[in-house]
mmCIF file of C-alpha atoms and ligand atoms in Angstrom:
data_model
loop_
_atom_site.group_PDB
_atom_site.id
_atom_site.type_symbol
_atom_site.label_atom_id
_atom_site.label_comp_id
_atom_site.label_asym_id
_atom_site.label_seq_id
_atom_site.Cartn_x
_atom_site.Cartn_y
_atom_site.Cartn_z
ATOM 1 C CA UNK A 1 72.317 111.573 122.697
ATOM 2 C CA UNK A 2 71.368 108.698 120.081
ATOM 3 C CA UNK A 3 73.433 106.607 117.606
ATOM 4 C CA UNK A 4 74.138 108.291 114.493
ATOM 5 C CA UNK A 5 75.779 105.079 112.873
ATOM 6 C CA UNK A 6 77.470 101.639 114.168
ATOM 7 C CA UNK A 7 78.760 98.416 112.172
ATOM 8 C CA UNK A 8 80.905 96.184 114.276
ATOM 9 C CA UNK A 9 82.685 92.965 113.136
ATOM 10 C CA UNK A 10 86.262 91.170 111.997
ATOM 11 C CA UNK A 11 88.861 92.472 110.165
ATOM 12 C CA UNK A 12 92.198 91.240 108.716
ATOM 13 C CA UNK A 13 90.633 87.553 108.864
ATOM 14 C CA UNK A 14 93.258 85.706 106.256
ATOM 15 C CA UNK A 15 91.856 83.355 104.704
ATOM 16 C CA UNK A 16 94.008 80.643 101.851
ATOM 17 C CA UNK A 17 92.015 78.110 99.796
ATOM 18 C CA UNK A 18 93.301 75.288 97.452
ATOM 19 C CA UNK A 19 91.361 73.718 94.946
ATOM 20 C CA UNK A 20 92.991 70.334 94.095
ATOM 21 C CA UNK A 21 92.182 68.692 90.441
ATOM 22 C CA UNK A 22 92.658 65.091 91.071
ATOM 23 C CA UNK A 23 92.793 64.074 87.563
ATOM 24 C CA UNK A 24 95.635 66.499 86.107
ATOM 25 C CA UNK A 25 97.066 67.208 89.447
ATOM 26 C CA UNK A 26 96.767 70.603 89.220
ATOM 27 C CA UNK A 27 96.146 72.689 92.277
ATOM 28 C CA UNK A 28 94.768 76.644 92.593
ATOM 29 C CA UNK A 29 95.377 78.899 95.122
ATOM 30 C CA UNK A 30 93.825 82.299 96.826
ATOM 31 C CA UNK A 31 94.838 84.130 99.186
ATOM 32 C CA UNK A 32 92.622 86.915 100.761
ATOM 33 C CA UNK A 33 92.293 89.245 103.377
ATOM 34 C CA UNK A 34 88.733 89.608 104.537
ATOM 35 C CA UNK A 35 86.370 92.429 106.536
ATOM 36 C CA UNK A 36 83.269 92.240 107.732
ATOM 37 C CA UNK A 37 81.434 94.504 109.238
ATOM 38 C CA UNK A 38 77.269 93.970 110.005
ATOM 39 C CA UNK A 39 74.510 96.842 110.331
ATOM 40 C CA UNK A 40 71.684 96.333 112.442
ATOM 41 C CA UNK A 41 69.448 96.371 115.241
ATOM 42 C CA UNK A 42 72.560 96.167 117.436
ATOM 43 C CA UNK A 43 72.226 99.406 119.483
ATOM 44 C CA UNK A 44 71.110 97.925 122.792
ATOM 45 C CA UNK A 45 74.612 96.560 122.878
ATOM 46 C CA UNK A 46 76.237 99.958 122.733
ATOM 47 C CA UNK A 47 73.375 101.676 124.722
ATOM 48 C CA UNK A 48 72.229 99.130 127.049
ATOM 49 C CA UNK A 49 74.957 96.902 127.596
ATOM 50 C CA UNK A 50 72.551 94.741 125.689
ATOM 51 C CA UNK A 51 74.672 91.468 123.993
ATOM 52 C CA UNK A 52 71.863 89.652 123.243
ATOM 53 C CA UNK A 53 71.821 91.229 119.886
ATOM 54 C CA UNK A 54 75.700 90.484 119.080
ATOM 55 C CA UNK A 55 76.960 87.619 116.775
ATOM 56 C CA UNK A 56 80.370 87.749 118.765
ATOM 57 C CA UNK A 57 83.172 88.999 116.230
ATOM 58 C CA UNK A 58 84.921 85.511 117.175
ATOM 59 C CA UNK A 59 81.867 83.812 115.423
ATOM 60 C CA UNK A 60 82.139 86.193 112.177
ATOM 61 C CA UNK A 61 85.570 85.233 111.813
ATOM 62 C CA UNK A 62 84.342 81.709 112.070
ATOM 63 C CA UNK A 63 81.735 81.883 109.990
ATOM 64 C CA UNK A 64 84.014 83.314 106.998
ATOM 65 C CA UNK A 65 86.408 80.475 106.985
ATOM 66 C CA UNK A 66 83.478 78.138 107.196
ATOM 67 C CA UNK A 67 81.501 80.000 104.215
ATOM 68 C CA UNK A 68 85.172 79.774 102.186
ATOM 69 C CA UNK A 69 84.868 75.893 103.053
ATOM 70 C CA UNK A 70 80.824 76.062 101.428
ATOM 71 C CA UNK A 71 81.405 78.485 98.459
ATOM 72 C CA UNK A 72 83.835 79.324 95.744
ATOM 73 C CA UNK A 73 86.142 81.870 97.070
ATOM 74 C CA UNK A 74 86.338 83.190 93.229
ATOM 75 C CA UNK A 75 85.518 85.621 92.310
ATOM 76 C CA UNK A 76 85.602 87.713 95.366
ATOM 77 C CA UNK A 77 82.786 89.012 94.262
ATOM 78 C CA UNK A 78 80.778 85.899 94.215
ATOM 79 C CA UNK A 79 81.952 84.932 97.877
ATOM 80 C CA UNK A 80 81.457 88.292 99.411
ATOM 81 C CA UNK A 81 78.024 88.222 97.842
ATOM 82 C CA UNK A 82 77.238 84.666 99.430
ATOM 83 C CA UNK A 83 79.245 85.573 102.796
ATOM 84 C CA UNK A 84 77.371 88.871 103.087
ATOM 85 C CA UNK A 85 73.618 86.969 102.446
ATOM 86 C CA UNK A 86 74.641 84.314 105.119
ATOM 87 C CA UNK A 87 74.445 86.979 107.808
ATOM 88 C CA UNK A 88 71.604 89.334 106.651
ATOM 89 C CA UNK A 89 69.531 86.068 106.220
ATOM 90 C CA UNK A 90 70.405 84.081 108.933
ATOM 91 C CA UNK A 91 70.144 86.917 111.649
ATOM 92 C CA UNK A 92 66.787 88.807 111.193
ATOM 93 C CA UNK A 93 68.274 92.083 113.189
ATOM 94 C CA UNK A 94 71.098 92.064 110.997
ATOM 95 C CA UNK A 95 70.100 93.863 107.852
ATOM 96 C CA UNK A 96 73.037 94.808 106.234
ATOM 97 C CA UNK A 97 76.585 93.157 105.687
ATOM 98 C CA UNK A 98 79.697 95.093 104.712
ATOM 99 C CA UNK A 99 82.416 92.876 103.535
ATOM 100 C CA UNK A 100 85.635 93.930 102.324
ATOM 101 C CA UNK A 101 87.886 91.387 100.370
ATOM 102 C CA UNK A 102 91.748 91.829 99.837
ATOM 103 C CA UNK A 103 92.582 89.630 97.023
ATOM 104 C CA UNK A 104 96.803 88.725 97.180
ATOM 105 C CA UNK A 105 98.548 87.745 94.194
ATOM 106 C CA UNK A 106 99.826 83.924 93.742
ATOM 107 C CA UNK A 107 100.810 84.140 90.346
ATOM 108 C CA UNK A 108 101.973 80.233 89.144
ATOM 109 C CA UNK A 109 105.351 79.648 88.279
ATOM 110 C CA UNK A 110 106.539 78.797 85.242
ATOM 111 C CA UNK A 111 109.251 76.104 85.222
ATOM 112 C CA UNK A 112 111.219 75.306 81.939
ATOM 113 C CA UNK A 113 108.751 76.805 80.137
ATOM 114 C CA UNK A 114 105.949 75.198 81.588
ATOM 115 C CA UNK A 115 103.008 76.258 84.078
ATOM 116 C CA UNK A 116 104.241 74.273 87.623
ATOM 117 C CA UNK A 117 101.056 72.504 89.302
ATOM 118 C CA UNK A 118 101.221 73.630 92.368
ATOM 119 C CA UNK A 119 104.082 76.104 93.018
ATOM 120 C CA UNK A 120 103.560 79.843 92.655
ATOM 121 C CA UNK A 121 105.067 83.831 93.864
ATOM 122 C CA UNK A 122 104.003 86.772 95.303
ATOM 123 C CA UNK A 123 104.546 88.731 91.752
ATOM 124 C CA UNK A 124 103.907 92.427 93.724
ATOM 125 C CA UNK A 125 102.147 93.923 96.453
ATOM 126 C CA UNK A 126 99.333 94.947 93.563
ATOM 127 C CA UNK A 127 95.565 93.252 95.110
ATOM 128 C CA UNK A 128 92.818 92.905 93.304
ATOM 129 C CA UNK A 129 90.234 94.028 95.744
ATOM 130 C CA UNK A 130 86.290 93.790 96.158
ATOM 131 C CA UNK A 131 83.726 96.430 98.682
ATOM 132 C CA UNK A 132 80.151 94.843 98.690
ATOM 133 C CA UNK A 133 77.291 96.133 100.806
ATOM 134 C CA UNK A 134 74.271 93.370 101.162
ATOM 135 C CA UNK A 135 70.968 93.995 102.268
ATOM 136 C CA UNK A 136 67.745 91.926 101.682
ATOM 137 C CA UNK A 137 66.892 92.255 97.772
ATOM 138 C CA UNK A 138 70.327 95.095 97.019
ATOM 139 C CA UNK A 139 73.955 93.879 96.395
ATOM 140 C CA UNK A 140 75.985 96.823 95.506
ATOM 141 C CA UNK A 141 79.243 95.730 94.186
ATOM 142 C CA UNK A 142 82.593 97.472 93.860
ATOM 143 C CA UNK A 143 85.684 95.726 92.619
ATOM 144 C CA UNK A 144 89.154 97.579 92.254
ATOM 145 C CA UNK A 145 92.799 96.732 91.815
ATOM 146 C CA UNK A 146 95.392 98.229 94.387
ATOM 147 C CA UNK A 147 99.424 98.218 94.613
ATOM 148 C CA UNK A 148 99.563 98.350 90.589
ATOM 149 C CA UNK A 149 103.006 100.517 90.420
ATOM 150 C CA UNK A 150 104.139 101.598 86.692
ATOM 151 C CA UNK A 151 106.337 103.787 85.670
ATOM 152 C CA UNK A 152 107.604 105.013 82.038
ATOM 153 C CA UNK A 153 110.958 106.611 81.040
ATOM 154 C CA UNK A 154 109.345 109.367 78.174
ATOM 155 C CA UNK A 155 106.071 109.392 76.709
ATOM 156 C CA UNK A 156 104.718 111.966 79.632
ATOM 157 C CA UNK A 157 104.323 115.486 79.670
ATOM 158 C CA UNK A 158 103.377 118.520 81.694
ATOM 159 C CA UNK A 159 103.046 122.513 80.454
ATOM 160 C CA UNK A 160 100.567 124.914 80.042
ATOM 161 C CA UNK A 161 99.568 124.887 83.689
ATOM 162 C CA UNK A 162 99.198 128.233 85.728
ATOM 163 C CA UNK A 163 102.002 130.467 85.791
ATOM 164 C CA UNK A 164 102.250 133.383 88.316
ATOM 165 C CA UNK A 165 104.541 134.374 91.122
ATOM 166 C CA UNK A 166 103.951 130.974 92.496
ATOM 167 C CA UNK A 167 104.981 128.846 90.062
ATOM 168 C CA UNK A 168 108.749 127.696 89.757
ATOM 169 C CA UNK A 169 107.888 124.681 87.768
ATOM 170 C CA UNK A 170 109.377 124.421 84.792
ATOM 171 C CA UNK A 171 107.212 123.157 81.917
ATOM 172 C CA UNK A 172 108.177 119.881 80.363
ATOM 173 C CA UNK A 173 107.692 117.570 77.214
ATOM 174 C CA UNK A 174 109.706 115.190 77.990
ATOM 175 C CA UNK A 175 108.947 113.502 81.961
ATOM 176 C CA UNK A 176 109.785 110.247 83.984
ATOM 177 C CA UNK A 177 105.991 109.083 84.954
ATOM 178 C CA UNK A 178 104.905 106.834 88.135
ATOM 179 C CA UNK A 179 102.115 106.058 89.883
ATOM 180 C CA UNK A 180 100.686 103.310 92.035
ATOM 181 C CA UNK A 181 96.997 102.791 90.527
ATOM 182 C CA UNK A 182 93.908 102.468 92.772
ATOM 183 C CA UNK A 183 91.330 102.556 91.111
ATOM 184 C CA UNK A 184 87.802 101.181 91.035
ATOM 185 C CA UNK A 185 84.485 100.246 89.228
ATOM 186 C CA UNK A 186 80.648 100.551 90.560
ATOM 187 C CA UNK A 187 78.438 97.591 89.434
ATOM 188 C CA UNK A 188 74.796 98.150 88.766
ATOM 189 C CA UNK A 189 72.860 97.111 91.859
ATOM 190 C CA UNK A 190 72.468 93.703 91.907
ATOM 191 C CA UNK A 191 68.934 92.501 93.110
ATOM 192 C CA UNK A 192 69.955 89.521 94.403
ATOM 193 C CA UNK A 193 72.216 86.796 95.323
ATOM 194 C CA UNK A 194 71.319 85.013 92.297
ATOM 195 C CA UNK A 195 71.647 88.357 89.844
ATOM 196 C CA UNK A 196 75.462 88.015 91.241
ATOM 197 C CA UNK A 197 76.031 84.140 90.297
ATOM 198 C CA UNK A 198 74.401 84.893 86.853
ATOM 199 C CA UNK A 199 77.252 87.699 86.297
ATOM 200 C CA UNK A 200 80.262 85.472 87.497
ATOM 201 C CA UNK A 201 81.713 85.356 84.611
ATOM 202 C CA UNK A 202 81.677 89.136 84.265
ATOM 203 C CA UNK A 203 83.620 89.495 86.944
ATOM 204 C CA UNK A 204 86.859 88.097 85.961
ATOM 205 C CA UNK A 205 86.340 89.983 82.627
ATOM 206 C CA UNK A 206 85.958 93.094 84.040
ATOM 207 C CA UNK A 207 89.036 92.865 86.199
ATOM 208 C CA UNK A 208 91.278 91.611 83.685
ATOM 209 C CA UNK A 209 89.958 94.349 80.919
ATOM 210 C CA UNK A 210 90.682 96.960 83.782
ATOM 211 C CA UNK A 211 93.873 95.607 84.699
ATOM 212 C CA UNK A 212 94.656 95.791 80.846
ATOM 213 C CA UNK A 213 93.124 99.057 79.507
ATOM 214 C CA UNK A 214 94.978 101.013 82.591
ATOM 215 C CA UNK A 215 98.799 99.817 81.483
ATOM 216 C CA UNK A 216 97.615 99.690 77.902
ATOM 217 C CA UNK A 217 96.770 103.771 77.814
ATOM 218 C CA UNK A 218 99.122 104.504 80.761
ATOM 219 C CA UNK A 219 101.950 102.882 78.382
ATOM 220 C CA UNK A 220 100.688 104.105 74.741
ATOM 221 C CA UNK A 221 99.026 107.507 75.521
ATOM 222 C CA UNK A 222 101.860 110.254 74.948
ATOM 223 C CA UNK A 223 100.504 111.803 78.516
ATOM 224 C CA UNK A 224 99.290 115.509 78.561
ATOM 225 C CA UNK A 225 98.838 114.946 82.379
ATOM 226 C CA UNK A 226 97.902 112.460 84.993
ATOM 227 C CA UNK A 227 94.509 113.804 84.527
ATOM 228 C CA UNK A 228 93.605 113.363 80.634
ATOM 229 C CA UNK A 229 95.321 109.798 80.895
ATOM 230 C CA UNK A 230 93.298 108.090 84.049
ATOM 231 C CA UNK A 231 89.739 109.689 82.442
ATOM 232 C CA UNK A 232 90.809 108.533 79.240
ATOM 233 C CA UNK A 233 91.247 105.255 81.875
ATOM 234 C CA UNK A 234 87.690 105.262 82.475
ATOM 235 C CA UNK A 235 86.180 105.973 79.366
ATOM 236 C CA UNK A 236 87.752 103.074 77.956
ATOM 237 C CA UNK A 237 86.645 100.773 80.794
ATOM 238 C CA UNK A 238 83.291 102.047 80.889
ATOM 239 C CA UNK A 239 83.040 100.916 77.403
ATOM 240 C CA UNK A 240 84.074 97.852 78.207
ATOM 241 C CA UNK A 241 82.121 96.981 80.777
ATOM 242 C CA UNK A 242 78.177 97.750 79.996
ATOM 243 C CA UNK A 243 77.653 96.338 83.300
ATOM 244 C CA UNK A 244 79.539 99.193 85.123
ATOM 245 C CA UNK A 245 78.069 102.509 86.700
ATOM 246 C CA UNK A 246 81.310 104.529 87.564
ATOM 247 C CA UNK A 247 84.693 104.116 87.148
ATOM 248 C CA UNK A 248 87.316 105.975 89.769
ATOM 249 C CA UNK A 249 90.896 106.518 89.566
ATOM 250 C CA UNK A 250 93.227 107.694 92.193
ATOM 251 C CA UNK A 251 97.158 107.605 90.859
ATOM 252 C CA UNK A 252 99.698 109.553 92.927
ATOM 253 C CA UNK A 253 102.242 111.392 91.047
ATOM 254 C CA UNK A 254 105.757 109.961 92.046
ATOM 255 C CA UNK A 255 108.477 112.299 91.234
ATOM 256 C CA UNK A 256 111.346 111.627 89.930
ATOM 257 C CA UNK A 257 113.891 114.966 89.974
ATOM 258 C CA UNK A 258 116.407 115.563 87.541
ATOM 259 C CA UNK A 259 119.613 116.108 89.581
ATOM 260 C CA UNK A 260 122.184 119.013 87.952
ATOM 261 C CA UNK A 261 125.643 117.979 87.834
ATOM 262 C CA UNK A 262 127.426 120.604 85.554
ATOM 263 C CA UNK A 263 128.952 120.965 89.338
ATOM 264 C CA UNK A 264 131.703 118.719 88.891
ATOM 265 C CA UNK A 265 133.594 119.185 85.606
ATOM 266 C CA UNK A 266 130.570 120.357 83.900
ATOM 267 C CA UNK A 267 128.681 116.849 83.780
ATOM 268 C CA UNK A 268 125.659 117.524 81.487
ATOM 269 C CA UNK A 269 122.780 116.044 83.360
ATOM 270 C CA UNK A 270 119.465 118.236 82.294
ATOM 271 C CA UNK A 271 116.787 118.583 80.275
ATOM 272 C CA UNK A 272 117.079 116.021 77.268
ATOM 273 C CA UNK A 273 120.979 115.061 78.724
ATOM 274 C CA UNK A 274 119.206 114.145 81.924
ATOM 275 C CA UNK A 275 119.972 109.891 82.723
ATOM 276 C CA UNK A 276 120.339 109.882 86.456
ATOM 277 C CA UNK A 277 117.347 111.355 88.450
ATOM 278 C CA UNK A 278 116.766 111.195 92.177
ATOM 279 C CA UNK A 279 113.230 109.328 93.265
ATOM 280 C CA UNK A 280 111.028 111.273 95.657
ATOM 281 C CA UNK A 281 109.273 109.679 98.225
ATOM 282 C CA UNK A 282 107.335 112.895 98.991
ATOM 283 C CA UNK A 283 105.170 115.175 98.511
ATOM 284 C CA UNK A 284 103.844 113.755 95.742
ATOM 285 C CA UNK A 285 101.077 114.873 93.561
ATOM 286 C CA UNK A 286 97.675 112.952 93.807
ATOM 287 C CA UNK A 287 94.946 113.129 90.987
ATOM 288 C CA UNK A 288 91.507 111.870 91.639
ATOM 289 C CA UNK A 289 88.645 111.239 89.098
ATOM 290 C CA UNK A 290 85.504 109.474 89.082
ATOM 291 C CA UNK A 291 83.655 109.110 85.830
ATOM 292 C CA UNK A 292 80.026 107.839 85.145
ATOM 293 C CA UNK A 293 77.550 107.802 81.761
ATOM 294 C CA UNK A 294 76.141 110.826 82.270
HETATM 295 O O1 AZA B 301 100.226 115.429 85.507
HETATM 296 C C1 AZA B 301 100.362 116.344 86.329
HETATM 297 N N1 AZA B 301 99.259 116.958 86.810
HETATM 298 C C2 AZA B 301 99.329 117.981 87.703
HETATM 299 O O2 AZA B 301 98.299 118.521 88.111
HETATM 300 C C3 AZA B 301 100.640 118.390 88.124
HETATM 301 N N2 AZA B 301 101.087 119.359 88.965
HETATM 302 N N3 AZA B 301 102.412 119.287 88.975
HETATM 303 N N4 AZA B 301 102.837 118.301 88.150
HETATM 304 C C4 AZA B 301 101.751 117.728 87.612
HETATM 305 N N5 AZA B 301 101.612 116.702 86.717
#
């Protein structure tokens, strides 16, 4: 037998960083969760019992809070870029770096119509997320949002699908539509730590023009299905974003059922007299798409 694959580090390391503006007072927070996981020459310590070749998962963890002390922790895809190069360059058997950042949201408050210095809330479980592989001279780069949960009254359809003896669906033009969006976007491969810092800027544009374009269509397109919305998703953030090899989406379809009523004294509940619905936590459909210039 041989070793197919092994990566070993830290997950779940939270990390919180404030940047403090002395002259106006104002103070900036992140919150992340970080992984990382290192590629090597590190079988001896799985075959041979061999530690020599481990940087102890105590001293990753260490090294990321001390790296978030060094660097800019914004973009996450700046500091996983710099915390992935401080491994693959400062141990030679280590050649790649997997880091994995969970961004959390500490949205400022505004108080009396004003933007509070330094107080802020957790405005939804939605994370703005970042997967970066390093290796000597490649820095692929995925960035993604997580937890974003919409939902719109009308403006979604669904007919014209199969019908045979397994279909009791009714076809609708008129549907409740939810999802939680995951989705995702593929950088070109960076060449090096110093491609990434020239693109900074990118980054926060390209997350915010994601973040936009998916409620933008989600709420304005008059949906045909989950599909032709989230590709009409990509294609817009494609555009956007010349930078950007592939775009992924993967939205679960949360039901909401129409509940019939016409039980008790004929209370007209269907169909277009249909206000109170019953939310289904399962099953629920999921739709998956990636989409790239081809
Ligand atoms: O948008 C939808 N796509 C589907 O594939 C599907 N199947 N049932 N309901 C559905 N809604």
């Amino acid at each position: 037998v041989s070793i197919a694959s092994a990566r070993y580090g830290k997950e779940n390391v939270r990390v919180y960083k404030v940047e403090r503006d002395s002259e106006t007072g104002i103070q900036t927070v992140t919150e992340m969760t970080v992984c990382v996981l290192l590629e090597g020459a590190i079988e001896p310590s799985y075959t041979k019992a061999d530690n020599s070749v481990v940087v102890a998962t105590d001293s990753i963890k260490n090294t990321i809070y001390i790296k978030a002390k060094e660097h800019p922790v914004t973009p996450p895809e700046l500091f996983a870029s710099y915390l992935g190069t401080h491994f693959i360059e400062t141990y030679k058997h280590i050649h790649t770096a997997n880091v994995r950042i969970i961004t959390h949201r500490w949205t400022r408050m505004t108080i009396d119509g004003k933007p509070h210095p330094h107080s802020f809330f957790r405005d939804g479980s939605e994370t703005r997320n970042v997967e970066a592989v390093i290796k000597k001279g490649k820095i692929d780069i995925r960035s993604g949002i997580n937890g974003l949960l919409v939902l719109k009254s009308t403006g979604s359809q669904f007919h014209g699908f199969v019908r045979d003896e397994f279909t009791t669906l009714p076809e609708v033009w008129d549907r409740i539509l939810s999802t939680d969006v995951d989705c995702g976007w593929v950088w070109k491969t960076f060449p090096s730590m110093d491609a990434v810092k020239e693109s900074t800027s990118k980054f926060n544009q390209a997350w915010e023009g994601a973040r936009s374009i998916t409620m933008k269509t989600f709420a304005e397109e008059d949906s045909p299905s989950v599909q032709n919305t989230m590709y009409k998703m990509c294609e817009k953030v494609l555009e956007f974003v010349p930078e950007v090899e592939t775009v992924d989406y993967k939205l679960p379809n949360k039901h909401y059922f129409e509940v019939d009523l016409s039980w008790h004294k004929g209370i007209k509940n269907t169909g277009k007299d249909a206000e109170v619905y019953a939310p289904q936590s399962g099953p629920n459909g999921l739709i998956e798409v990636k989409v790239d210039r081809k």
